[in-house]
CSV table of C-alpha atoms (C1' of nucleotides) in Angstrom, one decimal:
chain,number,residue,atom,x,y,z
K,205,MET,CA,0.0,0.0,0.0
K,206,THR,CA,1.3,3.4,-0.8
K,207,SER,CA,1.0,5.7,2.2
K,208,SER,CA,-2.3,7.5,2.1
K,209,PRO,CA,-2.6,11.2,3.0
K,210,CYS,CA,-4.1,12.3,6.3
K,211,TYR,CA,-7.8,12.6,5.4
K,212,CYS,CA,-8.3,15.1,8.2
K,213,THR,CA,-5.5,17.3,7.2
K,214,VAL,CA,-6.4,17.3,3.5
K,215,LEU,CA,-10.0,18.1,4.5
K,216,LYS,CA,-9.0,20.9,6.7
K,217,ALA,CA,-6.8,22.4,4.0
K,218,ALA,CA,-9.5,22.2,1.4
K,219,SER,CA,-11.9,23.7,4.0
K,220,ARG,CA,-9.6,26.7,4.5
K,221,ARG,CA,-9.1,27.3,0.8
K,222,LEU,CA,-12.8,27.1,0.2
K,223,ALA,CA,-13.6,29.4,3.1
K,224,ALA,CA,-11.1,32.0,1.7
K,225,LEU,CA,-13.0,31.8,-1.6
K,226,TYR,CA,-16.4,32.5,0.1
K,227,ASP,CA,-15.0,35.1,2.4
K,228,GLU,CA,-13.5,37.0,-0.5
K,229,ALA,CA,-16.8,36.9,-2.4
K,230,LEU,CA,-18.8,38.0,0.7
K,231,GLU,CA,-16.4,40.7,1.6
K,232,PRO,CA,-18.7,43.5,0.3
K,233,VAL,CA,-21.4,42.4,2.7
K,234,GLY,CA,-19.0,42.5,5.6
K,235,VAL,CA,-19.5,38.9,6.8
K,236,ASN,CA,-17.5,35.8,6.4
K,237,ILE,CA,-18.8,32.4,5.3
K,238,ALA,CA,-19.2,31.1,8.8
K,239,GLN,CA,-21.3,34.1,9.8
K,240,PHE,CA,-23.3,34.0,6.6
K,241,SER,CA,-24.0,30.3,7.0
K,242,LEU,CA,-25.1,31.0,10.6
K,243,LEU,CA,-27.4,33.8,9.5
K,244,ARG,CA,-29.0,31.4,7.0
K,245,ARG,CA,-29.6,28.8,9.6
K,246,ILE,CA,-31.1,31.4,11.9
K,247,ARG,CA,-33.5,32.6,9.2
K,248,ARG,CA,-34.6,29.0,8.6
K,249,ALA,CA,-35.2,28.3,12.3
K,250,GLU,CA,-36.1,31.7,13.7
K,251,PRO,CA,-37.0,32.2,16.4
K,252,VAL,CA,-34.5,29.7,17.8
K,253,THR,CA,-32.6,29.1,21.0
K,254,LEU,CA,-28.8,28.9,21.1
K,255,THR,CA,-28.9,25.2,22.1
K,256,GLU,CA,-31.1,24.4,19.2
K,257,LEU,CA,-28.9,26.4,16.9
K,258,GLY,CA,-25.9,24.6,18.1
K,259,ARG,CA,-27.6,21.3,17.4
K,260,ILE,CA,-28.5,22.3,13.9
K,261,ALA,CA,-25.1,23.6,13.1
K,262,GLU,CA,-23.2,20.8,14.8
K,263,LEU,CA,-21.3,23.3,16.9
K,264,ASP,CA,-20.6,23.4,20.6
K,265,ARG,CA,-23.2,25.4,22.4
K,266,SER,CA,-20.6,27.8,23.8
K,267,THR,CA,-19.2,28.3,20.3
K,268,ILE,CA,-22.7,29.1,18.9
K,269,GLY,CA,-23.2,31.6,21.8
K,270,ARG,CA,-20.0,33.4,21.0
K,271,ASN,CA,-20.5,33.5,17.3
K,272,THR,CA,-24.1,34.7,17.7
K,273,ARG,CA,-22.9,37.5,20.0
K,274,VAL,CA,-20.5,38.7,17.2
K,275,LEU,CA,-23.5,38.9,14.9
K,276,GLU,CA,-25.4,40.8,17.6
K,277,ARG,CA,-22.6,43.3,17.9
K,278,MET,CA,-22.8,43.7,14.1
K,279,GLY,CA,-26.5,44.4,14.5
K,280,LEU,CA,-27.5,41.5,12.3
K,281,VAL,CA,-29.4,39.5,14.9
K,282,ALA,CA,-31.2,40.2,18.2
K,283,LEU,CA,-30.9,38.2,21.3
K,284,GLY,CA,-33.8,37.9,23.8
K,285,ARG,CA,-35.2,35.7,26.4
K,286,GLY,CA,-37.9,33.1,25.8
K,287,ALA,CA,-40.9,32.1,27.9
K,288,ASP,CA,-38.5,29.7,29.5
K,289,HIS,CA,-36.2,32.2,31.1
K,290,ARG,CA,-33.2,29.9,30.7
K,291,GLU,CA,-33.4,30.2,26.9
K,292,ALA,CA,-31.7,32.8,24.8
K,293,VAL,CA,-33.8,33.3,21.7
K,294,VAL,CA,-32.2,34.6,18.4
K,295,THR,CA,-34.0,36.5,15.7
K,296,LEU,CA,-32.8,38.3,12.6
K,297,THR,CA,-32.8,42.1,12.5
K,298,ALA,CA,-33.7,44.1,9.3
K,299,ALA,CA,-29.9,44.5,8.8
K,300,GLY,CA,-29.6,40.8,9.1
K,301,HIS,CA,-32.1,40.2,6.4
K,302,LYS,CA,-30.4,42.8,4.2
K,303,ALA,CA,-27.1,41.1,4.6
K,304,LEU,CA,-28.6,37.8,3.6
K,305,ASP,CA,-30.3,39.3,0.6
K,306,GLU,CA,-27.1,41.0,-0.5
K,307,GLY,CA,-24.9,38.0,0.2
K,308,GLU,CA,-27.1,35.4,-1.6
K,309,PRO,CA,-26.1,36.2,-5.2
K,310,LEU,CA,-22.4,36.4,-4.2
K,311,TRP,CA,-22.7,33.1,-2.4
K,312,ASP,CA,-24.4,31.6,-5.5
K,313,GLY,CA,-21.5,32.8,-7.6
K,314,VAL,CA,-19.0,30.8,-5.5
K,315,GLN,CA,-21.3,27.7,-5.5
K,316,ASP,CA,-21.6,27.9,-9.3
K,317,ALA,CA,-17.8,28.2,-9.6
K,318,ILE,CA,-17.2,25.2,-7.5
K,319,GLU,CA,-19.8,23.1,-9.4
K,320,ALA,CA,-18.2,24.2,-12.6
K,321,ARG,CA,-14.8,23.1,-11.3
K,322,LEU,CA,-15.8,19.7,-10.0
K,323,GLY,CA,-18.6,18.9,-12.4
K,324,ASN,CA,-21.9,17.4,-11.5
K,325,THR,CA,-20.6,14.0,-10.7
K,326,GLY,CA,-17.7,15.4,-8.7
K,327,VAL,CA,-20.0,17.5,-6.6
K,328,MET,CA,-22.3,14.5,-6.0
K,329,GLU,CA,-19.5,12.2,-5.0
K,330,LEU,CA,-18.0,14.9,-2.7
K,331,CYS,CA,-21.3,15.4,-0.9
K,332,THR,CA,-21.8,11.7,-0.6
K,333,ALA,CA,-18.4,11.1,0.9
K,334,LEU,CA,-18.7,14.1,3.3
K,335,GLN,CA,-22.1,12.9,4.5
K,336,ASP,CA,-20.6,9.5,5.3
K,337,LEU,CA,-18.0,11.1,7.4
A,148,MET,CA,-32.6,23.4,-9.6
A,149,THR,CA,-33.0,22.1,-6.1
A,150,SER,CA,-31.0,24.2,-3.7
A,151,SER,CA,-27.5,22.8,-3.2
A,152,PRO,CA,-25.9,22.8,0.3
A,153,CYS,CA,-23.1,25.3,1.1
A,154,TYR,CA,-20.1,23.3,0.1
A,155,CYS,CA,-17.9,25.3,2.5
A,156,THR,CA,-20.2,24.7,5.5
A,157,VAL,CA,-20.6,21.0,4.7
A,158,LEU,CA,-16.8,20.7,4.3
A,159,LYS,CA,-16.2,22.5,7.6
A,160,ALA,CA,-18.6,20.3,9.5
A,161,ALA,CA,-17.1,17.1,8.1
A,162,SER,CA,-13.7,18.5,9.0
A,163,ARG,CA,-14.7,19.1,12.6
A,164,ARG,CA,-16.2,15.6,12.9
A,165,LEU,CA,-13.1,14.0,11.4
A,166,ALA,CA,-10.8,16.1,13.6
A,167,ALA,CA,-12.7,14.9,16.7
A,168,LEU,CA,-12.2,11.3,15.6
A,169,TYR,CA,-8.4,11.8,15.2
A,170,ASP,CA,-8.2,13.9,18.4
A,171,GLU,CA,-9.9,11.2,20.4
A,172,ALA,CA,-7.6,8.5,19.0
A,173,LEU,CA,-4.5,10.6,19.6
A,174,GLU,CA,-5.5,11.6,23.1
A,175,PRO,CA,-3.2,9.1,24.8
A,176,VAL,CA,-0.2,10.8,23.1
A,177,GLY,CA,-1.3,14.2,24.3
A,178,VAL,CA,-1.5,15.9,20.9
A,179,ASN,CA,-4.4,16.7,18.6
A,180,ILE,CA,-4.5,16.0,14.9
A,181,ALA,CA,-3.3,19.4,13.9
A,182,GLN,CA,-0.3,19.1,16.1
A,183,PHE,CA,0.4,15.6,15.0
A,184,SER,CA,0.2,16.5,11.3
A,185,LEU,CA,2.5,19.5,11.9
A,186,LEU,CA,5.0,17.2,13.6
A,187,ARG,CA,4.9,14.8,10.7
A,188,ARG,CA,5.6,17.7,8.3
A,189,ILE,CA,8.5,18.9,10.4
A,190,ARG,CA,10.0,15.4,10.5
A,191,ARG,CA,9.8,15.2,6.7
A,192,ALA,CA,11.3,18.6,6.1
A,193,GLU,CA,13.6,19.0,9.2
A,194,PRO,CA,15.5,21.2,9.6
A,195,VAL,CA,13.0,23.7,8.2
A,196,THR,CA,12.2,27.4,8.6
A,197,LEU,CA,8.8,28.7,9.7
A,198,THR,CA,8.1,30.3,6.4
A,199,GLU,CA,8.9,27.1,4.5
A,200,LEU,CA,6.7,25.1,6.9
A,201,GLY,CA,3.9,27.5,6.4
A,202,ARG,CA,4.2,27.1,2.6
A,203,ILE,CA,4.2,23.3,3.0
A,204,ALA,CA,1.2,23.2,5.3
A,205,GLU,CA,-0.7,25.9,3.4
A,206,LEU,CA,-1.0,27.9,6.6
A,207,ASP,CA,-0.4,31.6,7.3
A,208,ARG,CA,3.2,32.1,8.5
A,209,SER,CA,2.0,33.7,11.8
A,210,THR,CA,-0.3,30.7,12.3
A,211,ILE,CA,2.6,28.3,11.8
A,212,GLY,CA,4.7,30.4,14.2
A,213,ARG,CA,2.1,30.1,16.9
A,214,ASN,CA,1.4,26.4,16.4
A,215,THR,CA,5.1,25.6,16.5
A,216,ARG,CA,5.5,27.5,19.7
A,217,VAL,CA,2.8,25.4,21.3
A,218,LEU,CA,4.8,22.3,20.2
A,219,GLU,CA,7.9,23.9,21.7
A,220,ARG,CA,6.2,24.5,25.0
A,221,MET,CA,5.3,20.8,24.9
A,222,GLY,CA,8.9,20.0,24.4
A,223,LEU,CA,8.3,18.2,21.1
A,224,VAL,CA,10.2,20.5,18.9
A,225,ALA,CA,13.2,22.9,19.3
A,226,LEU,CA,13.4,26.4,17.7
A,227,GLY,CA,16.7,27.9,16.8
A,228,ARG,CA,18.2,30.4,14.5
A,229,GLY,CA,19.7,29.6,11.1
A,230,ALA,CA,22.8,30.9,9.4
A,231,ASP,CA,20.5,33.6,8.1
A,232,HIS,CA,19.7,35.2,11.4
A,233,ARG,CA,16.3,36.1,10.2
A,234,GLU,CA,15.2,32.5,10.0
A,235,ALA,CA,13.7,30.4,12.8
A,236,VAL,CA,14.7,26.8,12.3
A,237,VAL,CA,12.6,24.0,13.6
A,238,THR,CA,13.8,20.5,14.6
A,239,LEU,CA,12.2,17.6,16.4
A,240,THR,CA,13.3,16.7,19.9
A,241,ALA,CA,13.5,13.1,21.1
A,242,ALA,CA,10.1,13.6,22.7
A,243,GLY,CA,8.8,14.8,19.4
A,244,HIS,CA,10.0,11.6,17.7
A,245,LYS,CA,8.5,9.6,20.5
A,246,ALA,CA,5.1,11.3,20.1
A,247,LEU,CA,5.2,10.5,16.4
A,248,ASP,CA,6.1,6.9,16.9
A,249,GLU,CA,3.4,6.4,19.5
A,250,GLY,CA,0.8,8.3,17.5
A,251,GLU,CA,1.4,6.6,14.2
A,252,PRO,CA,-0.5,3.3,14.9
A,253,LEU,CA,-3.3,5.3,16.5
A,254,TRP,CA,-3.5,7.5,13.4
A,255,ASP,CA,-3.3,4.4,11.2
A,256,GLY,CA,-6.4,3.1,13.0
A,257,VAL,CA,-8.5,6.1,12.2
A,258,GLN,CA,-7.3,6.1,8.6
A,259,ASP,CA,-8.3,2.5,8.2
A,260,ALA,CA,-11.7,3.1,9.8
A,261,ILE,CA,-12.3,5.9,7.4
A,262,GLU,CA,-11.3,3.8,4.4
A,263,ALA,CA,-13.5,1.1,5.6
A,264,ARG,CA,-16.4,3.5,5.9
A,265,LEU,CA,-16.0,5.1,2.5
A,266,GLY,CA,-14.6,2.2,0.6
A,267,ASN,CA,-11.7,2.4,-1.9
A,268,THR,CA,-13.6,4.2,-4.6
A,269,GLY,CA,-15.2,6.6,-2.1
A,270,VAL,CA,-11.8,7.6,-0.7
A,271,MET,CA,-10.4,8.0,-4.1
A,272,GLU,CA,-13.3,10.2,-5.2
A,273,LEU,CA,-13.0,12.3,-2.1
A,274,CYS,CA,-9.3,12.9,-2.5
A,275,THR,CA,-9.7,13.8,-6.1
A,276,ALA,CA,-12.5,16.3,-5.3
A,277,LEU,CA,-10.6,17.9,-2.4
A,278,GLN,CA,-7.5,18.2,-4.5
A,279,ASP,CA,-9.5,20.1,-7.1
A,280,LEU,CA,-10.7,22.5,-4.5
P,172,DG,C1',30.8,51.8,3.6
P,173,DG,C1',26.2,53.1,3.6
P,174,DC,C1',21.5,53.2,1.7
P,175,DC,C1',17.3,50.5,0.2
P,176,DG,C1',14.3,47.1,-1.2
P,177,DG,C1',13.2,42.5,0.0
P,178,DT,C1',12.6,38.7,3.4
P,179,DG,C1',11.5,36.5,7.9
P,180,DC,C1',9.6,36.9,12.5
P,181,DG,C1',6.9,38.2,16.3
P,182,DG,C1',3.1,40.8,18.4
P,183,DG,C1',-1.6,42.8,18.2
P,184,DC,C1',-6.2,42.1,16.9
P,185,DA,C1',-10.3,39.4,15.7
P,186,DT,C1',-12.9,35.3,14.9
P,187,DA,C1',-13.7,30.2,15.3
P,188,DT,C1',-13.8,26.2,18.0
P,189,DA,C1',-14.0,23.0,22.1
P,190,DC,C1',-14.1,21.6,27.0
P,191,DC,C1',-15.2,22.6,31.8
P,192,DC,C1',-17.6,24.9,35.5
P,193,DG,C1',-20.8,27.6,38.0
P,194,DG,C1',-25.1,30.0,38.3
P,195,DA,C1',-29.9,30.5,37.0
P,196,DC,C1',-34.1,28.5,36.0
P,197,DC,C1',-37.7,24.8,35.4
P,198,DA,C1',-40.5,20.7,36.3
P,199,DT,C1',-41.5,16.8,39.0
P,200,DG,C1',-42.1,14.2,42.9
P,201,DA,C1',-42.4,13.9,48.0
Z,292,DT,C1',-43.9,23.8,49.6
Z,293,DC,C1',-39.7,22.7,48.5
Z,294,DA,C1',-35.8,19.6,47.5
Z,295,DT,C1',-33.7,17.4,43.5
Z,296,DG,C1',-32.2,16.6,39.1
Z,297,DG,C1',-32.0,18.2,34.6
Z,298,DT,C1',-31.5,22.1,31.2
Z,299,DC,C1',-29.7,26.4,29.5
Z,300,DC,C1',-26.6,30.0,29.4
Z,301,DG,C1',-22.2,32.6,30.1
Z,302,DG,C1',-17.4,32.9,31.5
Z,303,DG,C1',-12.7,31.0,31.7
Z,304,DT,C1',-9.1,28.7,29.3
Z,305,DA,C1',-6.7,26.9,25.3
Z,306,DT,C1',-5.7,26.1,20.4
Z,307,DA,C1',-6.3,27.3,15.5
Z,308,DT,C1',-6.5,30.7,11.9
Z,309,DG,C1',-5.8,35.0,9.2
Z,310,DC,C1',-4.5,40.0,8.5
Z,311,DC,C1',-1.7,43.8,9.4
Z,312,DC,C1',2.3,46.2,11.2
Z,313,DG,C1',6.8,47.0,12.9
Z,314,DC,C1',11.5,45.4,13.7
Z,315,DA,C1',15.6,43.0,12.4
Z,316,DC,C1',18.4,41.2,9.0
Z,317,DC,C1',20.4,40.3,4.3
Z,318,DG,C1',22.1,41.4,-0.2
Z,319,DG,C1',23.0,44.3,-3.9
Z,320,DC,C1',23.9,48.8,-5.8
Z,321,DC,C1',26.1,53.2,-5.6
DNA sequence: GGCCGGTGCGGGCATATACCCGGACCATGA
DNA sequence: TCATGGTCCGGGTATATGCCCGCACCGGCC
């Protein structure tokens, strides 16, 4: 057997390269891909608690809390308390919706570029493999 | 067109899951997969400067500098100055070699598990796609 | 020999990420 | 009612990552 590459390292490197692509495209909107993705998840689940958001995004709850607070400082989301006073409830602000609307076409551009580079089968295979990981 | 998933987000999530796998396996050695991977790169290129290491690992030079300093604090690598007094030269310590030797079989185990899960074609397709990104 | 552009490093700043812990709150059972 | 266990959040700590800036050093050119 020839020595295989470290799948984790290869994945991380590709992840960083890809993130840089998206970040550059989203630069005019003032958010990075992690923030944009989080905004989209919030829009889909809104109103949503931090714990639920963490579950959806497969992120540690404390990570979600911190990332959400960054969006709050940016004025893109609002944090409030739910009926259950333990829960922190997240909702999008008008500026948050605007950022999503402005970012969407830019994001689409990157998605299209990637699909063009990998081809339909390539994309399909990639998604299948990532899902199995 | 059905809406496609954000390739970057999917990739990052898979990357985190995978890292957790490797980290758990390497736990007895006391290093995480990022550190283990960096140690392997150092062993392959040793003696090597930080800038060169960053180029190899596709990481920002300041990132490599910091990560290497963590390994230095752990006693796994030694940092010195080269003939060119601007350069910081990295070499493995005995403890660094030991960590690599101990980690290798654990790392192999995770690699094998992944190959078993994806199958030969799956792994091949994944690597091809990641390379093209 | 001294100036000057180029190169390499480290520090500052910001975000992303995870683990652990303590405090607040809720619901249930005694 | 109230004690108990479970849930949720936030803060502390540590690593990972990138960008920018200033400092030190090197080599070539005058």
